[in-house]
Short mmCIF file of C-alpha atoms in Angstrom, two decimals:
data_model
loop_
_atom_site.label_atom_id
_atom_site.label_comp_id
_atom_site.label_asym_id
_atom_site.label_seq_id
_atom_site.Cartn_x
_atom_site.Cartn_y
_atom_site.Cartn_z
CA MET A 1 -17.04 -93.88 -140.03
CA LEU A 2 -16.35 -97.45 -141.07
CA ASN A 3 -17.91 -98.26 -144.41
CA SER A 4 -17.46 -101.36 -146.55
CA ARG A 5 -14.67 -99.74 -148.57
CA LYS A 6 -12.70 -99.00 -145.43
CA LEU A 7 -13.32 -102.48 -144.05
CA MET A 8 -11.98 -104.01 -147.27
CA SER A 9 -8.98 -101.71 -147.06
CA ILE A 10 -8.29 -102.85 -143.48
CA PHE A 11 -8.66 -106.47 -144.60
CA TRP A 12 -6.09 -105.98 -147.42
CA LEU A 13 -3.74 -104.23 -145.03
CA ALA A 14 -3.96 -107.20 -142.68
CA MET A 15 -3.23 -109.53 -145.62
CA LYS A 16 -0.17 -107.48 -146.57
CA ILE A 17 1.09 -107.55 -142.99
CA MET A 18 0.64 -111.35 -142.97
CA VAL A 19 2.67 -111.64 -146.19
CA ILE A 20 5.39 -109.42 -144.68
CA VAL A 21 5.52 -111.45 -141.47
CA LEU A 22 5.54 -114.81 -143.25
CA LEU A 23 7.71 -114.06 -146.25
CA SER A 24 10.11 -111.23 -145.47
CA ASN A 25 13.70 -112.21 -145.20
CA SER A 26 14.26 -110.86 -141.72
CA ALA A 27 10.95 -112.23 -140.47
CA ARG A 28 11.95 -115.69 -141.71
CA THR A 29 15.23 -115.36 -139.84
CA VAL A 30 13.30 -114.60 -136.66
CA PHE A 31 11.07 -117.63 -137.25
CA VAL A 32 14.02 -119.96 -137.85
CA TYR A 33 15.98 -118.77 -134.87
CA GLN A 34 13.08 -118.87 -132.49
CA ASN A 35 12.01 -122.27 -133.78
CA PHE A 36 8.34 -121.47 -134.21
CA MET B 1 19.82 -107.65 -139.41
CA PRO B 2 18.69 -107.36 -143.03
CA VAL B 3 20.55 -109.60 -145.44
CA PHE B 4 20.19 -107.34 -148.42
CA LYS B 5 22.46 -104.36 -148.76
CA SER B 6 21.79 -102.08 -151.66
CA ASN B 7 24.38 -99.68 -153.01
CA LEU B 8 21.75 -97.00 -152.87
CA VAL B 9 20.28 -97.57 -149.47
CA ASN B 10 22.70 -98.12 -146.64
CA LEU B 11 20.73 -99.46 -143.70
CA GLU B 12 23.54 -99.98 -141.23
CA GLY B 13 22.58 -98.51 -137.88
CA LEU B 14 18.82 -98.21 -138.14
CA ALA B 15 17.13 -100.78 -140.37
CA LEU B 16 13.61 -99.85 -141.42
CA ASN B 17 12.42 -103.31 -140.39
CA SER B 18 13.84 -103.02 -136.87
CA TRP B 19 11.75 -102.52 -133.75
CA HIS B 20 14.01 -99.57 -132.99
CA PHE B 21 12.92 -97.71 -136.15
CA MET B 22 9.29 -98.54 -135.48
CA ALA B 23 9.50 -97.29 -131.88
CA ILE B 24 11.19 -94.04 -132.95
CA SER B 25 8.61 -93.56 -135.70
CA PHE B 26 5.76 -94.17 -133.26
CA LEU B 27 7.21 -91.61 -130.86
CA ALA B 28 7.67 -89.03 -133.63
CA ILE B 29 4.12 -89.60 -134.93
CA ALA B 30 2.71 -89.23 -131.40
CA ALA B 31 4.73 -86.04 -130.84
CA ALA B 32 3.61 -84.51 -134.15
CA LEU B 33 0.02 -85.49 -133.46
CA LEU B 34 -0.38 -84.66 -129.78
CA ILE B 35 1.81 -81.62 -129.11
CA ASN B 36 -0.02 -78.50 -130.20
CA ASN B 37 2.56 -75.98 -129.08
CA PHE B 38 4.69 -75.10 -132.10
CA ARG B 39 7.98 -74.64 -130.23
CA ALA B 40 7.54 -77.68 -127.97
CA ARG B 41 6.65 -79.91 -130.93
CA ASN B 42 9.67 -78.79 -132.92
CA LEU B 43 11.93 -79.24 -129.92
CA VAL B 44 10.73 -82.84 -129.46
CA LEU B 45 11.10 -83.59 -133.19
CA LEU B 46 14.60 -82.12 -133.24
CA SER B 47 15.52 -84.17 -130.14
CA ILE B 48 14.29 -87.36 -131.84
CA ASN B 49 16.34 -86.56 -134.95
CA ILE B 50 19.46 -85.91 -132.85
CA TYR B 51 18.82 -89.15 -130.94
CA VAL B 52 18.73 -91.10 -134.23
CA LEU B 53 22.09 -89.67 -135.26
CA ALA B 54 23.62 -90.14 -131.82
CA ILE B 55 22.42 -93.60 -130.76
CA PRO B 56 21.52 -95.95 -133.65
CA PHE B 57 24.07 -94.35 -135.98
CA ALA B 58 26.52 -93.71 -133.10
CA ILE B 59 27.99 -90.53 -134.58
CA SER B 60 31.43 -89.82 -133.09
CA LEU B 61 32.19 -86.58 -131.25
CA THR B 62 34.51 -85.36 -134.04
CA SER B 63 31.88 -86.13 -136.68
CA ALA B 64 29.15 -84.43 -134.61
CA LEU B 65 31.33 -81.32 -134.17
CA THR B 66 32.12 -81.24 -137.90
CA LEU B 67 28.43 -81.54 -138.72
CA GLY B 68 27.53 -78.87 -136.13
CA LEU B 69 30.12 -76.46 -137.52
CA PHE B 70 28.94 -77.14 -141.05
CA LEU B 71 25.30 -76.48 -140.12
CA VAL B 72 26.18 -73.26 -138.24
CA SER B 73 28.18 -72.06 -141.28
CA VAL B 74 25.35 -72.79 -143.74
CA TYR B 75 22.75 -71.22 -141.43
CA SER B 76 24.90 -68.08 -141.02
CA LEU B 77 25.32 -67.86 -144.78
CA GLY B 78 21.53 -68.21 -145.12
CA LEU B 79 20.94 -65.39 -142.60
CA TRP B 80 23.43 -63.24 -144.46
CA ARG B 81 21.52 -63.81 -147.65
CA LYS B 82 18.23 -63.14 -145.89
CA ASN B 83 19.60 -59.83 -144.60
CA GLY B 84 20.29 -58.48 -148.03
CA TRP B 85 23.54 -59.99 -149.35
CA ASP B 86 23.34 -59.88 -153.13
CA PHE B 87 23.04 -63.56 -154.10
CA THR B 88 24.03 -63.43 -157.77
CA THR B 89 23.88 -66.51 -159.98
CA GLY B 90 27.69 -66.68 -160.00
CA ARG B 91 27.88 -66.58 -156.19
CA GLN B 92 25.09 -69.14 -155.92
CA LEU B 93 27.03 -71.56 -158.13
CA ALA B 94 30.28 -70.89 -156.27
CA ILE B 95 28.62 -71.68 -152.92
CA ILE B 96 27.05 -74.85 -154.30
CA ALA B 97 30.46 -75.88 -155.68
CA ALA B 98 32.03 -75.24 -152.24
CA LEU B 99 29.38 -77.38 -150.52
CA TRP B 100 29.99 -80.21 -152.99
CA VAL B 101 33.76 -79.99 -152.44
CA PHE B 102 33.08 -80.23 -148.69
CA LEU B 103 30.92 -83.30 -149.34
CA PHE B 104 33.61 -84.98 -151.44
CA LEU B 105 36.34 -84.28 -148.88
CA VAL B 106 34.27 -85.47 -145.90
CA ARG B 107 33.01 -88.59 -147.60
CA ASP B 108 36.32 -89.64 -149.06
CA PRO B 109 39.29 -88.81 -146.80
CA GLY B 110 41.63 -90.36 -149.38
CA LEU B 111 40.67 -87.73 -151.94
CA PHE B 112 43.38 -85.06 -152.47
CA PRO B 113 45.21 -86.23 -149.32
CA VAL B 114 47.53 -83.22 -149.18
CA LEU B 115 44.69 -80.67 -149.23
CA ASN B 116 42.00 -82.70 -147.47
CA PRO B 117 41.62 -81.65 -143.80
CA PHE B 118 39.81 -84.94 -143.13
CA HIS B 119 42.68 -87.08 -144.43
CA ASN B 120 44.27 -87.52 -141.02
CA ALA B 121 41.08 -87.05 -139.00
CA PRO B 122 38.35 -88.82 -140.98
CA VAL B 123 34.76 -88.27 -139.99
CA TYR B 124 31.68 -90.33 -140.82
CA ILE B 125 28.31 -88.62 -141.08
CA ILE B 126 25.43 -90.84 -142.21
CA GLY B 127 23.40 -89.32 -145.04
CA ILE B 128 25.83 -86.42 -145.58
CA SER B 129 25.12 -86.42 -149.35
CA TYR B 130 21.44 -85.76 -148.66
CA MET B 131 22.24 -83.24 -145.91
CA VAL B 132 24.40 -81.19 -148.28
CA PHE B 133 21.56 -81.04 -150.79
CA ARG B 134 19.12 -79.95 -148.09
CA CYS B 135 21.58 -77.22 -147.10
CA ILE B 136 21.67 -76.08 -150.74
CA SER B 137 17.87 -75.99 -150.76
CA PHE B 138 17.91 -73.94 -147.52
CA LEU B 139 20.29 -71.40 -149.02
CA MET B 140 18.25 -71.12 -152.20
CA GLU B 141 14.90 -70.70 -150.45
CA VAL B 142 15.74 -68.93 -147.19
CA GLU B 143 14.68 -65.54 -148.59
CA PHE B 144 11.07 -66.80 -148.76
CA ILE B 145 10.99 -67.67 -145.03
CA ASP B 146 9.87 -64.99 -142.59
CA ASP B 147 11.81 -66.06 -139.55
CA PRO B 148 14.32 -68.86 -140.29
CA SER B 149 15.38 -70.51 -137.04
CA PHE B 150 18.48 -72.65 -136.49
CA GLY B 151 16.43 -75.35 -134.72
CA ARG B 152 13.97 -75.75 -137.59
CA PHE B 153 16.82 -75.67 -140.11
CA CYS B 154 18.54 -78.53 -138.22
CA THR B 155 15.25 -80.50 -138.01
CA TYR B 156 14.98 -80.15 -141.78
CA VAL B 157 18.54 -81.26 -142.53
CA ILE B 158 18.60 -84.29 -140.20
CA PHE B 159 14.89 -85.24 -140.45
CA PHE B 160 15.18 -88.93 -139.55
CA PRO B 161 12.74 -90.59 -142.00
CA GLY B 162 14.68 -89.26 -145.00
CA LEU B 163 18.09 -89.22 -143.32
CA ILE B 164 19.65 -92.17 -145.13
CA ALA B 165 18.33 -91.91 -148.66
CA GLY B 166 15.87 -89.04 -149.05
CA PRO B 167 13.55 -87.99 -150.59
CA ILE B 168 15.14 -84.52 -150.53
CA GLU B 169 12.34 -82.18 -149.57
CA ARG B 170 12.39 -78.49 -150.53
CA TYR B 171 13.13 -76.25 -147.54
CA ARG B 172 10.17 -73.97 -148.16
CA VAL B 173 7.72 -76.90 -148.30
CA PHE B 174 9.20 -78.54 -145.20
CA GLU B 175 9.18 -75.33 -143.16
CA LYS B 176 5.49 -74.84 -143.93
CA GLN B 177 4.67 -78.39 -142.84
CA LEU B 178 6.76 -78.05 -139.70
CA ALA B 179 4.63 -75.07 -138.75
CA GLU B 180 1.39 -76.88 -139.47
CA PRO B 181 1.56 -80.68 -139.84
CA VAL B 182 -1.50 -81.88 -141.74
CA HIS B 183 -3.32 -84.66 -139.89
CA ASP B 184 -6.08 -86.06 -142.06
CA PRO B 185 -7.80 -89.14 -140.57
CA ASP B 186 -8.74 -90.31 -144.09
CA LEU B 187 -5.07 -90.54 -145.00
CA VAL B 188 -4.09 -92.83 -142.11
CA LEU B 189 -5.15 -96.00 -143.93
CA VAL B 190 -3.56 -94.77 -147.14
CA ALA B 191 -0.26 -94.15 -145.31
CA LEU B 192 -0.39 -97.58 -143.60
CA HIS B 193 -0.93 -99.22 -147.00
CA ARG B 194 1.99 -97.24 -148.37
CA ILE B 195 4.23 -98.49 -145.54
CA ALA B 196 3.02 -102.08 -146.03
CA ASN B 197 3.66 -101.82 -149.81
CA GLY B 198 7.17 -100.60 -149.05
CA PHE B 199 7.79 -103.54 -146.72
CA VAL B 200 6.51 -106.00 -149.34
CA LYS B 201 8.68 -104.45 -152.08
CA LYS B 202 11.82 -104.15 -150.04
CA PHE B 203 11.81 -106.87 -147.42
CA VAL B 204 9.70 -109.54 -149.10
CA ILE B 205 10.57 -109.28 -152.80
CA ALA B 206 13.94 -107.46 -153.07
CA ASP B 207 15.58 -109.15 -150.08
CA ASN B 208 14.47 -112.62 -151.10
CA LEU B 209 15.58 -112.09 -154.70
CA SER B 210 18.94 -110.67 -153.72
CA VAL B 211 19.92 -113.73 -151.70
CA LEU B 212 19.83 -115.72 -154.95
CA GLY B 213 23.23 -114.14 -155.57
CA ILE B 214 22.76 -113.48 -159.29
CA PHE B 215 22.61 -109.73 -158.80
CA SER B 216 26.05 -109.53 -157.30
CA TYR B 217 29.03 -108.81 -159.54
CA SER B 218 31.54 -109.80 -156.85
CA ASP B 219 32.84 -112.84 -158.78
CA PRO B 220 31.79 -112.58 -162.46
CA THR B 221 33.95 -115.52 -163.54
CA ALA B 222 31.94 -117.88 -161.34
CA VAL B 223 28.61 -116.98 -163.01
CA SER B 224 27.52 -118.38 -166.38
CA ALA B 225 26.77 -115.92 -169.21
CA PRO B 226 22.98 -116.54 -169.26
CA LEU B 227 22.78 -116.01 -165.49
CA LEU B 228 24.88 -112.86 -165.85
CA TRP B 229 22.30 -111.59 -168.37
CA VAL B 230 19.45 -112.42 -165.97
CA GLY B 231 21.26 -110.62 -163.14
CA GLY B 232 22.28 -107.67 -165.34
CA LEU B 233 18.78 -107.16 -166.70
CA GLY B 234 17.15 -107.77 -163.32
CA GLN B 235 19.44 -105.36 -161.50
CA LEU B 236 17.40 -102.21 -162.17
CA ALA B 237 14.13 -103.89 -161.14
CA LEU B 238 15.78 -105.04 -157.92
CA ILE B 239 17.12 -101.56 -157.14
CA TYR B 240 13.73 -100.09 -157.96
CA LEU B 241 11.99 -102.47 -155.55
CA ASP B 242 14.58 -101.74 -152.89
CA PHE B 243 14.77 -97.95 -153.29
CA SER B 244 11.10 -97.26 -154.03
CA GLY B 245 10.13 -99.66 -151.21
CA TYR B 246 12.37 -97.67 -148.88
CA CYS B 247 10.77 -94.41 -150.13
CA ASP B 248 7.26 -95.85 -149.62
CA ILE B 249 8.05 -96.61 -145.97
CA VAL B 250 9.63 -93.19 -145.40
CA ILE B 251 6.85 -91.27 -147.16
CA GLY B 252 4.23 -93.32 -145.25
CA VAL B 253 5.84 -92.67 -141.86
CA ALA B 254 6.24 -88.95 -142.67
CA ALA B 255 2.58 -88.80 -143.76
CA LEU B 256 1.50 -90.22 -140.39
CA MET B 257 3.58 -87.45 -138.78
CA GLY B 258 1.68 -84.90 -140.88
CA PHE B 259 4.41 -84.30 -143.49
CA ARG B 260 3.89 -84.76 -147.24
CA MET B 261 7.25 -85.72 -148.71
CA GLN B 262 8.01 -85.45 -152.39
CA GLU B 263 7.50 -88.52 -154.56
CA ASN B 264 10.76 -89.98 -155.86
CA PHE B 265 9.43 -92.21 -158.65
CA ASP B 266 6.86 -91.82 -161.38
CA LYS B 267 6.57 -95.15 -163.22
CA PRO B 268 10.19 -95.04 -164.47
CA PHE B 269 9.87 -98.20 -166.59
CA LYS B 270 7.37 -96.47 -168.86
CA SER B 271 10.13 -94.17 -170.11
CA LEU B 272 10.62 -94.00 -173.86
CA SER B 273 14.01 -92.27 -173.66
CA VAL B 274 16.88 -92.01 -171.19
CA GLN B 275 15.96 -88.37 -170.70
CA GLU B 276 12.43 -89.32 -169.71
CA PHE B 277 13.83 -92.02 -167.40
CA TRP B 278 15.78 -89.42 -165.41
CA ASN B 279 12.61 -87.32 -165.11
CA ARG B 280 10.84 -90.30 -163.57
CA TRP B 281 13.61 -91.79 -161.39
CA HIS B 282 14.91 -90.27 -158.11
CA ILE B 283 12.86 -87.19 -158.96
CA SER B 284 13.75 -85.22 -155.83
CA LEU B 285 17.46 -85.37 -156.73
CA GLY B 286 16.95 -84.70 -160.45
CA THR B 287 14.76 -81.64 -159.93
CA LEU B 288 17.18 -80.13 -157.40
CA VAL B 289 20.13 -80.55 -159.79
CA ARG B 290 18.00 -79.08 -162.56
CA ASP B 291 16.75 -76.08 -160.55
CA TYR B 292 19.86 -75.21 -158.55
CA ILE B 293 22.71 -76.16 -160.91
CA PHE B 294 21.62 -76.84 -164.49
CA THR B 295 19.21 -73.89 -164.93
CA PRO B 296 21.44 -71.20 -163.28
CA ILE B 297 24.43 -72.27 -165.42
CA ASN B 298 22.23 -72.10 -168.51
CA ILE B 299 21.03 -68.62 -167.51
CA LEU B 300 24.68 -67.55 -167.24
CA ILE B 301 25.37 -69.03 -170.67
CA ILE B 302 22.35 -67.38 -172.28
CA LYS B 303 23.28 -64.00 -170.76
CA ASN B 304 26.97 -64.06 -171.57
CA VAL B 305 27.63 -66.29 -174.56
CA ASP B 306 27.12 -65.72 -178.25
CA ARG B 307 23.91 -67.32 -179.53
CA LYS B 308 25.78 -69.66 -181.88
CA ALA B 309 27.81 -71.21 -179.08
CA GLN B 310 24.88 -71.50 -176.66
CA PHE B 311 23.55 -74.84 -177.89
CA LEU B 312 26.98 -76.47 -177.70
CA LEU B 313 27.62 -75.14 -174.19
CA ILE B 314 24.17 -76.13 -172.91
CA THR B 315 24.81 -79.62 -174.28
CA VAL B 316 28.10 -79.71 -172.37
CA VAL B 317 26.26 -78.61 -169.20
CA TYR B 318 23.75 -81.44 -169.74
CA PHE B 319 26.64 -83.83 -169.95
CA PHE B 320 28.36 -82.53 -166.82
CA SER B 321 25.13 -82.48 -164.80
CA MET B 322 24.98 -86.26 -165.16
CA ILE B 323 28.64 -86.65 -164.19
CA LEU B 324 27.89 -84.49 -161.13
CA ILE B 325 24.94 -86.72 -160.23
CA GLY B 326 27.26 -89.72 -160.57
CA LEU B 327 29.90 -88.08 -158.37
CA TRP B 328 27.30 -87.08 -155.80
CA HIS B 329 26.75 -90.80 -155.17
CA GLY B 330 30.47 -91.36 -154.63
CA THR B 331 33.87 -90.22 -155.87
CA THR B 332 34.85 -93.47 -157.61
CA TRP B 333 35.66 -94.25 -161.24
CA GLY B 334 32.48 -96.36 -161.37
CA PHE B 335 30.30 -93.34 -160.63
CA VAL B 336 32.30 -91.14 -163.03
CA ALA B 337 31.88 -93.74 -165.80
CA PHE B 338 28.16 -94.16 -165.01
CA GLY B 339 27.62 -90.39 -165.08
CA THR B 340 29.62 -90.00 -168.29
CA LEU B 341 27.68 -92.75 -170.06
CA HIS B 342 24.33 -91.30 -168.99
CA GLY B 343 25.48 -87.77 -169.86
CA ALA B 344 26.30 -89.04 -173.36
CA ALA B 345 22.94 -90.84 -173.52
CA LEU B 346 21.09 -87.66 -172.49
CA VAL B 347 22.89 -85.62 -175.12
CA ALA B 348 22.17 -88.31 -177.72
CA SER B 349 18.48 -88.44 -176.77
CA GLN B 350 18.32 -84.62 -177.09
CA LEU B 351 19.89 -84.79 -180.55
CA VAL B 352 17.69 -87.57 -181.92
CA LYS B 353 14.58 -86.52 -180.02
CA THR B 354 11.40 -87.71 -181.71
CA ARG B 355 8.63 -85.17 -181.95
CA ARG B 356 5.97 -87.84 -182.30
CA PRO B 357 3.83 -88.08 -179.17
CA ARG B 358 3.47 -91.41 -177.41
CA ALA B 359 -0.18 -91.68 -178.48
CA VAL B 360 0.66 -91.99 -182.19
CA MET B 361 3.38 -94.62 -181.73
CA PRO B 362 2.40 -98.21 -182.48
CA TRP B 363 2.28 -100.33 -179.32
CA TYR B 364 5.27 -102.46 -180.33
CA GLU B 365 7.45 -99.35 -180.76
CA VAL B 366 6.41 -98.14 -177.30
CA ARG B 367 7.24 -101.54 -175.76
CA LEU B 368 10.54 -101.80 -177.65
CA ARG B 369 11.61 -98.31 -176.60
CA GLN B 370 10.64 -99.01 -172.98
CA PHE B 371 12.64 -102.25 -173.02
CA LEU B 372 15.71 -100.65 -174.62
CA VAL B 373 15.75 -97.77 -172.11
CA TYR B 374 15.30 -100.25 -169.24
CA ALA B 375 18.03 -102.59 -170.56
CA PHE B 376 20.45 -99.70 -171.16
CA VAL B 377 20.07 -98.33 -167.62
CA SER B 378 20.12 -101.78 -166.02
CA LEU B 379 23.28 -102.90 -167.83
CA SER B 380 24.96 -99.54 -167.18
CA LEU B 381 24.61 -100.28 -163.46
CA ILE B 382 27.48 -102.75 -163.89
CA LEU B 383 29.75 -99.66 -164.00
CA TRP B 384 28.16 -98.43 -160.80
CA MET B 385 28.15 -101.65 -158.83
CA SER B 386 31.31 -103.49 -159.80
CA SER B 387 35.00 -102.76 -159.59
CA ALA B 388 36.61 -101.07 -162.64
CA ASP B 389 38.96 -104.08 -162.92
CA ASP B 390 35.95 -106.34 -163.64
CA TRP B 391 34.13 -104.18 -166.26
CA ALA B 392 35.85 -105.75 -169.27
CA ALA B 393 35.33 -109.28 -167.91
CA ILE B 394 31.61 -108.73 -167.18
CA TYR B 395 30.70 -106.93 -170.42
CA GLY B 396 32.92 -109.35 -172.36
CA LYS B 397 31.18 -112.34 -170.86
CA LEU B 398 27.77 -110.87 -171.67
CA ILE B 399 28.64 -110.75 -175.38
CA GLY B 400 30.57 -114.03 -175.38
CA LEU B 401 34.12 -112.67 -175.25
CA LYS B 402 36.79 -113.64 -172.76
CA LEU B 403 38.45 -110.37 -171.72
#
C-alpha cells in the first residue's frame, strides 16, 4: 500500500538518482562525451 | 570507466557504476526472487558468480584451475572435519596459517621466489584475500551445517556482490540465507535508498573529491605543506566515503536478492580510542580476525602459560594481530609499517585505557579525542598509500622539515 511516507521516500529516492546522474564523475563523462 | 581508484576497492573489471554490473545484479535479483526450487536457484546463482569471474574479470585458465584446486582442497578439509577429525585449537591455527601463506604466495609471486610455486607461473585471482577469509569461515563453521555441498560452498566464496571488497559474511549465516532468501516487500525501498546512498558517497562525493589530486601522495614535493595537511587529514574521510559507499551498494543489492550481509561500519569517526576505531571500521574483517585468530591464540596462552606471563603474551598477540591485518591487505613494507603502528597504538590504548564512560566526559574532551583518533588514523594512511622512499619527505614536509 502506498501511503504518504512511502511516497515521500520514493520522491527522495528520485532526487538522489537525479543527483547521481547529474553530479557523479562517470555520469558527467557520459554527458560530456555525448554532448548533451 | 571510473576515474577514482581507491587502494581498498579495486574496481577494474566490473565497476559498480557500469551497466554490466547493474544487468548482472538485476539477473541475480530476479533469479533469487522468482526461482522457488532450492537446487535450481543455487545453480543459477553459482552460474552468475562464475560468469562474473570468467567474463568481466577475465580469469585465466591457470588462475581458474588454481582457484578450483584451492576450493576443492578447502572443501575436502571441511568434510574431513565434519566427519569427525579432531579440530584442535593448534590445528585450527596451523590451517589458518597455511591458508594465509597460500594467499601471500598467490598474491605476490615475487615473495620468497625460490620457494614460491607461483614465481614462474603467476596467477591473478580477483578478491583472493576475501576468498581466503571466507574459506577460513567455512572451515570454522562447517560442523554446524547439516549437509555442506560443494556448490553452495563455491557460491559463498565467490558471491559476486562481495567479491572485490567484502563484507566477509559468516558461512553459517550465508548458508541459511542461501536456503531461504528473505524477500520482504517493505525492505525494497530501504535497499534502493541504501544503493542510492552508496552511489552518492562513492561516485558523486569521493570520485569528485579525488580528482582534485590533493589526496594522492604520488609527488609530495609538488604539493605545498598546507595542501598536504588537507590531503592527509581528508584521506580517511575519502576512503570512508569510497569504501562505505561501495559496501552500501553491495549490501543493498544483496538485500534485494534476499541476503542480509554484515554491516562493515558503525560510525567509526565517533571513536574515542584507536581500539574503538577498529571495532567500528571494517567490522567483518576485524571480528573474523578476533574470533578465528586472536581468541584461539589467547585460549592457547591461557591454557599453557604461567599467569604472570599471560598479560605480556596477550599484548604481543594484540600487536601481531594488527600486523597480520596489515599484511592481509598486501605484503609490502607500507602495510607492515601500518600494522605495526596500529598494533602499538592498540597496545598503548589498552595500557592507558580510561574507565570513565563516554557519558561523563565533557563534550570538548569527547570531540578532542574523536579528532585525535581520526587524525592519527588518517595520517597513518600515508604509510599505507605511499612508497617507503617518500615517508620521510611527506612526514617531514608536514612538520616543516626538509628530509
